[in-house]
Coordinates of C-alpha atoms and ligand atoms in Angstrom, one line a residue:
M184 CA 8.7 -229.7 -68.4
V185 CA 11.7 -231.8 -69.2
V186 CA 14.1 -229.2 -67.7
K187 CA 12.0 -229.0 -64.5
E188 CA 12.1 -232.9 -64.2
K189 CA 15.8 -232.9 -64.7
I190 CA 16.3 -230.2 -62.0
T191 CA 14.1 -232.1 -59.5
Q192 CA 16.1 -235.3 -60.3
L193 CA 19.3 -233.3 -59.7
K194 CA 18.0 -232.0 -56.4
T195 CA 17.0 -235.5 -55.3
W196 CA 20.5 -236.7 -56.3
L197 CA 22.1 -233.8 -54.4
G198 CA 20.1 -234.7 -51.3
K199 CA 22.0 -237.9 -51.2
Q200 CA 25.5 -236.3 -51.5
P201 CA 27.9 -235.0 -48.7
K202 CA 27.5 -231.2 -47.8
T203 CA 30.6 -229.8 -49.4
L204 CA 30.0 -231.5 -52.6
K205 CA 26.4 -230.3 -52.4
Q206 CA 27.5 -226.7 -51.9
G207 CA 30.0 -226.9 -54.8
I208 CA 27.6 -228.3 -57.2
S209 CA 24.9 -225.8 -56.1
A210 CA 27.4 -222.9 -56.8
L211 CA 28.2 -224.4 -60.2
L212 CA 24.5 -224.8 -61.0
V213 CA 23.8 -221.1 -60.0
L214 CA 26.8 -219.9 -62.1
G215 CA 25.6 -222.0 -65.0
L216 CA 22.0 -220.6 -64.7
V217 CA 23.4 -217.0 -64.5
V218 CA 25.7 -217.4 -67.5
G219 CA 23.0 -219.2 -69.4
G220 CA 20.4 -216.7 -68.6
F221 CA 22.8 -213.8 -69.5
S222 CA 23.6 -215.3 -72.9
I223 CA 19.9 -215.8 -73.7
A224 CA 19.2 -212.2 -72.6
K225 CA 22.1 -210.9 -74.8
A226 CA 20.8 -212.7 -77.8
Q227 CA 17.4 -210.9 -77.4
N228 CA 18.9 -207.4 -77.4
A229 CA 18.9 -205.0 -80.4
C230 CA 20.0 -201.4 -81.1
A231 CA 17.6 -198.6 -81.4
V232 CA 18.9 -195.7 -83.6
E233 CA 17.7 -192.3 -82.4
V234 CA 17.8 -189.1 -84.4
N235 CA 17.4 -186.0 -82.1
G236 CA 16.3 -188.4 -79.4
Q237 CA 13.5 -190.0 -81.4
V238 CA 13.8 -193.7 -82.3
V239 CA 13.8 -193.9 -86.1
A240 CA 14.8 -197.6 -86.5
I241 CA 15.8 -200.8 -84.7
V242 CA 18.6 -202.8 -86.1
E243 CA 20.6 -205.8 -85.2
D244 CA 23.4 -204.0 -83.3
K245 CA 25.3 -200.7 -83.0
V246 CA 28.1 -201.8 -85.2
Q247 CA 25.6 -202.2 -88.1
A248 CA 24.1 -198.8 -87.4
E249 CA 27.5 -197.0 -87.2
K250 CA 28.5 -198.6 -90.5
V251 CA 25.4 -197.1 -92.2
V252 CA 26.1 -193.7 -90.7
N253 CA 29.7 -193.8 -91.8
W254 CA 28.6 -194.8 -95.3
L255 CA 26.3 -191.7 -95.4
M256 CA 29.1 -189.5 -94.1
K257 CA 31.6 -190.8 -96.8
E258 CA 29.0 -190.1 -99.5
N259 CA 28.6 -186.5 -98.3
Q260 CA 32.4 -186.0 -98.0
A261 CA 32.6 -185.8 -101.8
K262 CA 30.7 -182.4 -101.6
G263 CA 32.9 -180.6 -99.0
S264 CA 35.1 -180.9 -96.1
N265 CA 34.4 -181.3 -92.3
V266 CA 31.2 -183.2 -93.0
K267 CA 28.9 -183.6 -90.0
P268 CA 25.3 -184.4 -89.5
L269 CA 23.1 -181.5 -88.2
Q270 CA 21.1 -183.9 -86.0
S271 CA 22.4 -185.9 -83.0
I272 CA 22.5 -189.7 -83.6
T273 CA 22.4 -191.9 -80.4
Y274 CA 22.1 -195.6 -79.9
Q275 CA 20.1 -197.4 -77.2
T276 CA 20.1 -201.1 -76.3
T277 CA 16.5 -202.3 -76.7
Q278 CA 14.6 -205.6 -76.7
K279 CA 14.7 -207.4 -79.9
D280 CA 11.3 -207.7 -81.5
N281 CA 9.9 -208.2 -85.0
S282 CA 10.4 -204.5 -86.1
L283 CA 14.1 -205.2 -86.8
I284 CA 15.1 -203.8 -90.2
S285 CA 17.9 -204.5 -92.6
E286 CA 21.0 -202.4 -93.3
E287 CA 19.6 -201.3 -96.7
E288 CA 16.3 -200.0 -95.0
L289 CA 18.3 -198.2 -92.4
K290 CA 20.3 -196.4 -95.1
Q291 CA 17.1 -195.2 -96.7
I292 CA 15.6 -194.0 -93.4
L293 CA 18.8 -192.2 -92.3
A294 CA 19.3 -190.6 -95.7
E295 CA 15.8 -189.1 -95.3
Q296 CA 16.2 -188.2 -91.6
L297 CA 19.6 -186.7 -91.6
T298 CA 21.0 -183.5 -93.2
F299 CA 24.7 -183.1 -93.4
E300 CA 26.6 -179.9 -93.3
A301 CA 30.0 -179.4 -94.8
T302 CA 32.6 -176.6 -95.2
A303 CA 32.3 -175.4 -98.8
S304 CA 33.5 -172.5 -100.9
G305 CA 30.8 -169.8 -101.3
I306 CA 30.8 -167.3 -104.1
K307 CA 29.6 -164.0 -102.8
V308 CA 28.4 -161.3 -105.2
N309 CA 28.1 -157.8 -103.6
N310 CA 28.5 -159.5 -100.2
G311 CA 25.5 -161.8 -100.7
L312 CA 26.1 -165.6 -100.8
K313 CA 24.9 -166.8 -104.3
V314 CA 26.3 -170.3 -104.8
A315 CA 28.4 -172.8 -103.0
V316 CA 30.8 -175.4 -104.4
K317 CA 33.0 -178.1 -103.0
D318 CA 36.3 -176.1 -102.6
K319 CA 38.2 -173.0 -103.5
T320 CA 39.7 -174.5 -106.6
T321 CA 36.3 -175.3 -108.0
A322 CA 35.0 -171.8 -107.1
E323 CA 37.9 -170.2 -109.0
K324 CA 37.3 -172.5 -112.0
V325 CA 33.5 -171.4 -112.0
L326 CA 34.5 -167.7 -112.1
E327 CA 37.2 -168.3 -114.7
E328 CA 34.9 -170.2 -117.0
L329 CA 32.2 -167.5 -116.7
K330 CA 34.8 -164.9 -117.7
N331 CA 36.0 -167.0 -120.6
E332 CA 32.6 -167.6 -121.9
Y333 CA 31.9 -163.9 -122.2
K334 CA 35.4 -162.8 -123.4
V335 CA 34.0 -162.0 -126.8
G336 CA 37.4 -161.7 -128.5
P337 CA 41.0 -162.4 -127.5
E338 CA 41.9 -158.7 -127.3
F339 CA 39.1 -158.0 -124.7
N340 CA 39.7 -157.4 -121.0
V341 CA 37.2 -159.1 -118.9
D342 CA 36.1 -158.4 -115.4
F343 CA 33.0 -158.8 -113.2
R344 CA 30.6 -155.8 -112.9
E345 CA 29.9 -156.8 -109.3
K346 CA 32.2 -157.3 -106.3
V347 CA 33.1 -161.0 -106.1
D348 CA 34.6 -162.9 -103.1
I349 CA 35.2 -166.6 -102.4
V350 CA 34.6 -167.4 -98.8
S351 CA 34.7 -170.6 -96.7
V352 CA 31.2 -171.3 -95.4
P353 CA 29.3 -174.1 -93.7
V354 CA 26.5 -175.2 -96.1
E355 CA 24.1 -178.1 -96.1
T356 CA 25.5 -180.6 -98.5
S357 CA 22.4 -180.8 -100.6
K358 CA 22.9 -177.1 -101.5
I359 CA 26.5 -177.6 -102.6
L360 CA 26.5 -177.4 -106.5
S361 CA 28.7 -179.0 -109.1
L362 CA 30.8 -176.7 -111.3
E363 CA 28.3 -176.8 -114.2
D364 CA 25.3 -176.1 -112.0
A365 CA 27.0 -173.2 -110.2
L366 CA 28.0 -171.8 -113.6
S367 CA 24.4 -171.9 -114.9
R368 CA 23.0 -170.6 -111.6
L369 CA 25.3 -167.5 -111.9
K370 CA 24.3 -167.0 -115.5
G371 CA 20.7 -166.9 -114.6
E372 CA 19.8 -170.1 -116.4
N373 CA 17.3 -172.6 -115.0
G374 CA 15.6 -169.6 -113.6
V375 CA 11.9 -169.3 -112.9
P376 CA 10.4 -167.6 -116.0
R377 CA 9.6 -164.0 -115.5
Y378 CA 7.0 -161.7 -117.0
H379 CA 7.5 -158.2 -118.1
T380 CA 4.6 -155.8 -117.9
V381 CA 4.6 -153.4 -120.8
K382 CA 5.1 -149.7 -119.9
E383 CA 4.1 -146.6 -121.7
G384 CA 6.3 -145.9 -124.7
E385 CA 8.1 -149.2 -124.6
T386 CA 8.8 -151.0 -127.9
L387 CA 9.3 -154.7 -128.2
W388 CA 12.8 -154.0 -129.3
E389 CA 13.6 -152.2 -126.1
I390 CA 12.0 -154.9 -124.0
A391 CA 14.0 -157.6 -125.8
N392 CA 17.2 -155.6 -125.5
K393 CA 16.6 -155.1 -121.8
F394 CA 16.4 -158.9 -121.2
N395 CA 19.3 -159.8 -123.6
I396 CA 17.1 -161.8 -125.9
S397 CA 16.1 -161.3 -129.6
P398 CA 12.7 -160.1 -130.6
E399 CA 12.3 -163.4 -132.4
E400 CA 12.8 -165.4 -129.2
L401 CA 10.2 -163.2 -127.5
Q402 CA 7.8 -163.9 -130.3
D403 CA 8.4 -167.6 -130.1
E404 CA 7.7 -167.7 -126.4
N405 CA 4.6 -165.6 -126.8
P406 CA 2.9 -167.1 -129.9
D407 CA -0.4 -165.0 -129.5
F408 CA 1.4 -161.8 -129.0
T409 CA 1.3 -159.3 -131.9
P410 CA 3.9 -156.5 -131.6
E411 CA 1.7 -154.0 -133.5
R412 CA -1.0 -154.5 -130.9
M413 CA 1.3 -154.3 -127.8
Q414 CA -0.6 -152.6 -124.9
I415 CA 0.4 -150.9 -121.7
G416 CA 0.0 -153.3 -118.8
Q417 CA 0.2 -156.4 -121.1
K418 CA 2.3 -159.3 -119.7
I419 CA 5.0 -160.8 -121.8
K420 CA 6.8 -163.9 -120.9
M421 CA 10.6 -163.7 -120.8
V422 CA 12.6 -166.6 -122.2
G423 CA 15.2 -168.1 -119.8
A424 CA 15.5 -164.5 -118.6
A425 CA 16.2 -165.0 -114.9
E426 CA 18.5 -162.2 -113.9
P427 CA 22.2 -163.2 -114.1
L428 CA 23.6 -163.2 -110.6
L429 CA 27.0 -162.1 -111.8
N430 CA 27.7 -160.0 -115.0
V431 CA 30.8 -160.2 -117.0
E432 CA 32.0 -157.0 -118.7
A433 CA 34.3 -157.2 -121.6
T434 CA 36.0 -154.1 -122.9
V435 CA 38.5 -153.3 -125.6
E436 CA 39.8 -150.2 -127.4
K437 CA 40.1 -150.9 -131.0
T438 CA 41.2 -148.8 -134.0
V439 CA 39.8 -149.7 -137.4
K440 CA 39.9 -148.2 -140.8
E441 CA 36.5 -147.4 -142.2
E442 CA 35.6 -146.1 -145.7
T443 CA 33.3 -143.2 -145.7
S444 CA 30.9 -141.9 -148.3
L445 CA 28.6 -139.0 -148.7
P446 CA 25.0 -139.1 -150.0
Q447 CA 24.3 -138.1 -153.5
Q448 CA 23.6 -134.4 -154.1
I449 CA 21.0 -133.3 -156.6
K450 CA 21.1 -129.9 -158.1
K451 CA 18.3 -128.5 -160.1
N452 CA 19.3 -127.1 -163.5
A453 CA 16.6 -125.2 -165.3
N454 CA 18.7 -125.4 -168.6
L455 CA 18.4 -129.2 -168.7
P456 CA 15.6 -130.6 -170.8
F457 CA 12.7 -132.4 -169.0
G458 CA 13.7 -135.7 -167.5
Q459 CA 17.4 -135.3 -168.1
S460 CA 20.3 -135.4 -165.6
R461 CA 24.1 -135.4 -165.7
V462 CA 26.8 -136.2 -163.2
V463 CA 28.8 -133.2 -162.5
Q464 CA 31.0 -134.8 -159.8
K465 CA 32.0 -138.4 -159.4
P466 CA 31.7 -139.8 -155.9
E467 CA 34.8 -140.7 -154.1
N468 CA 35.0 -142.8 -150.9
G469 CA 36.9 -141.3 -148.0
L470 CA 38.9 -143.1 -145.4
K471 CA 39.0 -142.6 -141.6
E472 CA 40.6 -144.3 -138.7
V473 CA 38.2 -144.8 -135.9
T474 CA 39.2 -145.7 -132.3
Y475 CA 36.2 -147.3 -130.5
K476 CA 35.8 -148.4 -127.0
I477 CA 33.6 -151.4 -127.1
V478 CA 31.8 -152.7 -124.0
A479 CA 30.1 -156.1 -124.0
V480 CA 28.1 -157.4 -121.0
N481 CA 27.6 -161.2 -120.9
G482 CA 28.7 -161.4 -124.5
L483 CA 26.4 -158.7 -125.9
E484 CA 27.8 -155.4 -127.1
I485 CA 26.0 -152.7 -125.2
E486 CA 28.2 -149.7 -126.1
R487 CA 30.4 -148.6 -128.9
Q488 CA 32.0 -145.3 -128.0
V489 CA 34.0 -143.3 -130.5
L490 CA 37.1 -142.2 -128.8
N491 CA 38.9 -140.8 -131.8
V492 CA 38.4 -140.2 -135.5
N493 CA 41.3 -139.5 -137.7
V494 CA 40.2 -138.6 -141.2
I495 CA 42.7 -139.9 -143.7
K496 CA 40.9 -138.9 -146.8
E497 CA 37.7 -136.8 -147.2
A498 CA 34.8 -138.4 -149.1
K499 CA 33.3 -136.6 -152.1
P500 CA 29.6 -136.9 -152.9
Q501 CA 28.2 -137.6 -156.3
I502 CA 26.7 -134.5 -157.6
V503 CA 24.0 -134.7 -160.2
E504 CA 22.3 -132.0 -162.0
R505 CA 18.8 -132.7 -162.8
S506 CA 16.2 -130.9 -165.0
A507 CA 14.1 -128.6 -162.9
Q508 CA 11.1 -130.3 -164.3
T509 CA 11.4 -133.6 -162.4
V510 CA 9.3 -136.7 -163.0
V511 CA 7.2 -137.5 -160.0
A512 CA 8.8 -140.5 -158.4
S513 CA 6.7 -143.6 -158.1
R514 CA 6.0 -144.5 -154.4
G515 CA 8.2 -147.2 -153.1
A516 CA 7.3 -150.2 -151.0
R517 CA 9.2 -150.7 -147.7
P518 CA 10.4 -154.2 -146.9
S519 CA 7.8 -156.2 -145.0
G520 CA 8.0 -156.8 -141.2
A521 CA 6.5 -155.3 -138.1
I522 CA 8.2 -152.2 -136.8
I523 CA 9.8 -153.2 -133.5
S524 CA 11.7 -150.0 -132.9
P525 CA 10.5 -146.7 -134.4
F526 CA 12.3 -143.8 -135.8
G527 CA 13.4 -141.1 -133.4
Q528 CA 15.1 -140.7 -130.0
R529 CA 16.0 -144.1 -128.4
S530 CA 17.7 -144.2 -125.1
G531 CA 19.3 -140.8 -125.5
R532 CA 20.5 -141.3 -129.1
M533 CA 18.8 -140.7 -132.4
H534 CA 17.5 -143.8 -134.2
T535 CA 17.8 -142.8 -137.8
G536 CA 15.5 -145.5 -139.2
V537 CA 13.0 -148.2 -138.2
D538 CA 13.8 -151.7 -137.1
L539 CA 11.7 -154.4 -138.8
A540 CA 11.1 -157.8 -137.4
K541 CA 12.2 -160.3 -140.0
A542 CA 13.6 -163.8 -139.7
Y543 CA 17.4 -164.3 -140.1
G544 CA 18.1 -164.9 -143.8
S545 CA 14.9 -163.6 -145.2
P546 CA 15.4 -161.7 -148.5
V547 CA 15.3 -157.9 -148.4
G548 CA 13.8 -156.1 -151.4
S549 CA 14.7 -152.7 -152.6
Y550 CA 12.2 -150.0 -151.7
N551 CA 12.1 -148.7 -155.3
S552 CA 14.1 -148.9 -158.4
G553 CA 17.5 -147.1 -158.2
R554 CA 21.2 -147.5 -158.3
V555 CA 23.3 -149.2 -155.5
I556 CA 25.7 -146.7 -154.0
R557 CA 26.9 -148.8 -151.1
A558 CA 27.3 -152.5 -150.7
D559 CA 29.8 -153.1 -147.9
W560 CA 30.4 -153.3 -144.2
Y561 CA 29.6 -149.8 -142.7
G562 CA 30.7 -149.6 -139.1
A563 CA 27.9 -150.1 -136.6
Y564 CA 25.5 -150.8 -139.5
G565 CA 27.3 -154.0 -140.3
K566 CA 26.7 -155.3 -143.8
C567 CA 24.9 -152.4 -145.3
V568 CA 23.3 -151.5 -148.8
D569 CA 22.4 -148.0 -149.8
V570 CA 20.2 -147.5 -152.9
D571 CA 19.8 -144.2 -154.6
H572 CA 16.3 -143.7 -156.0
G573 CA 16.9 -140.3 -157.5
S574 CA 15.2 -137.0 -156.5
G575 CA 17.5 -137.0 -153.4
V576 CA 16.0 -140.2 -151.9
V577 CA 18.4 -142.9 -150.7
T578 CA 17.3 -146.0 -148.8
R579 CA 19.6 -147.9 -146.4
Y580 CA 19.3 -151.6 -145.4
A581 CA 21.6 -152.5 -142.4
H582 CA 22.7 -155.5 -140.3
L583 CA 22.4 -157.8 -143.4
S584 CA 23.8 -161.3 -143.3
T585 CA 24.7 -161.2 -147.0
I586 CA 24.8 -158.6 -149.7
N587 CA 23.6 -159.6 -153.2
V588 CA 24.4 -156.5 -155.1
K589 CA 27.4 -154.3 -156.2
V590 CA 28.0 -150.7 -156.1
G591 CA 26.9 -149.1 -159.4
Q592 CA 24.4 -151.8 -160.2
T593 CA 20.8 -150.8 -160.9
V594 CA 18.0 -152.5 -159.1
D595 CA 14.3 -152.8 -159.7
K596 CA 11.6 -152.0 -157.1
G597 CA 11.4 -155.1 -154.8
Q598 CA 14.5 -156.7 -156.2
S599 CA 16.5 -158.6 -153.5
I600 CA 19.5 -156.7 -152.4
G601 CA 20.6 -159.0 -149.6
N602 CA 19.4 -161.1 -146.6
V603 CA 18.4 -160.2 -143.0
G604 CA 21.2 -160.7 -140.5
S605 CA 22.6 -159.3 -137.3
T606 CA 25.9 -157.8 -138.3
G607 CA 27.3 -154.6 -136.8
R608 CA 25.7 -153.1 -133.7
S609 CA 22.8 -155.4 -133.4
T610 CA 21.7 -157.7 -130.7
G611 CA 19.5 -160.0 -132.8
P612 CA 18.4 -160.5 -136.5
H613 CA 16.4 -157.7 -137.8
L614 CA 16.3 -155.2 -140.7
H615 CA 17.3 -151.6 -140.0
F616 CA 15.7 -149.6 -142.8
E617 CA 16.4 -145.9 -143.4
V618 CA 15.1 -143.3 -145.8
I619 CA 17.6 -140.5 -146.3
V620 CA 16.3 -137.4 -148.2
N621 CA 18.9 -135.0 -149.4
G622 CA 21.4 -136.4 -146.8
V623 CA 18.9 -136.3 -143.9
P624 CA 17.4 -139.3 -142.4
R625 CA 13.6 -139.1 -142.4
N626 CA 10.9 -141.2 -140.7
P627 CA 10.4 -144.0 -143.2
V628 CA 6.8 -144.2 -142.1
G629 CA 6.2 -141.0 -144.2
Y630 CA 7.6 -142.7 -147.3
I631 CA 5.9 -146.1 -147.1
Ligands
ZN282 ZN1 17.8 -149.7 -136.1

């Protein structure tokens, strides 16, 4: 109203002025209106941000929008090089209305709408891309750490079982992993738990071995599961047992000196009175030099091959003569624990005893009364105790963590001779129990 009145007044005033002045003032007036109008229109403009041609937000101006996009780019640059968004981002001038959002809100919207791609270093296993990390240095570090972790010992040579390549690949930045995450992905950690379906003839021990876990861990993960009642087709949950994507093999050739001994020999002597016996040959330990090739995969020994045996000194057995009228030996009691691996052929080799599920550290009782004839490390058996019960019966307790007896000592039935462990060729705590009759391992089930 007021403006209109002023213009009318101005026109009236102009009417009274000479023509040239009139024209000049008219031109000024038009210019003023144009400039004024333009500045009003400009103040009402805003910037529409489009992702793949779709408006996702309206902000104050393009400068602000570009600032936010750059901020997101910068954040993604930490993950790889040549970062670029996979969507097109365009800006359109638009009418300002009340849908205008703040910089913070735009950040949130764009972070959701945009995916960024970067050039990263991918680790390929047998030509398949498994993980991607920021750069080549990080990829090399991941592989080196994996090797170091499974080196087993300083004298071992380590290598990957699979073909491994580091390649430069474009990857979505959300899929580029940190060193730690890449390492655990390759190791098969954080995997989806898997189930194993029991097949005919499989033992708990074999299943545990196959998945690189101890029978105890399997039991913990499956509390309702009873090894004795394992059935074909039964599903067993595997613990953290996603397949490793990359396997480290550590090998070494090692020569060690090992003591050897022979089982006691019993000879019947009809001339000896009832119940009497006498030692006719004292036992002597032998000594041999054994060269092993040891292979460990992902830190677990899977193979111990004897490459060479050099006997330095032959062992002599203890020979005992016993009255032909022997006393009937009392029946022994085998150590407790479920049988997780039976006596007999096991993956192409003879399993000369039974493996009993027992917790690490639990005491091991002697099968029967007798005399300790071995109480020491014994090659693949680890810490091992042999007890001679007479009548040609010797029992063996292997993979012990501690030994509580000494050679020559007599023990009572059930007396603790040591504690369960995982020494020697063993992938988890258990008791390997053997019954040796006249030097030949027998199925302990027949004696218990
Ligand atoms: Zn065994």
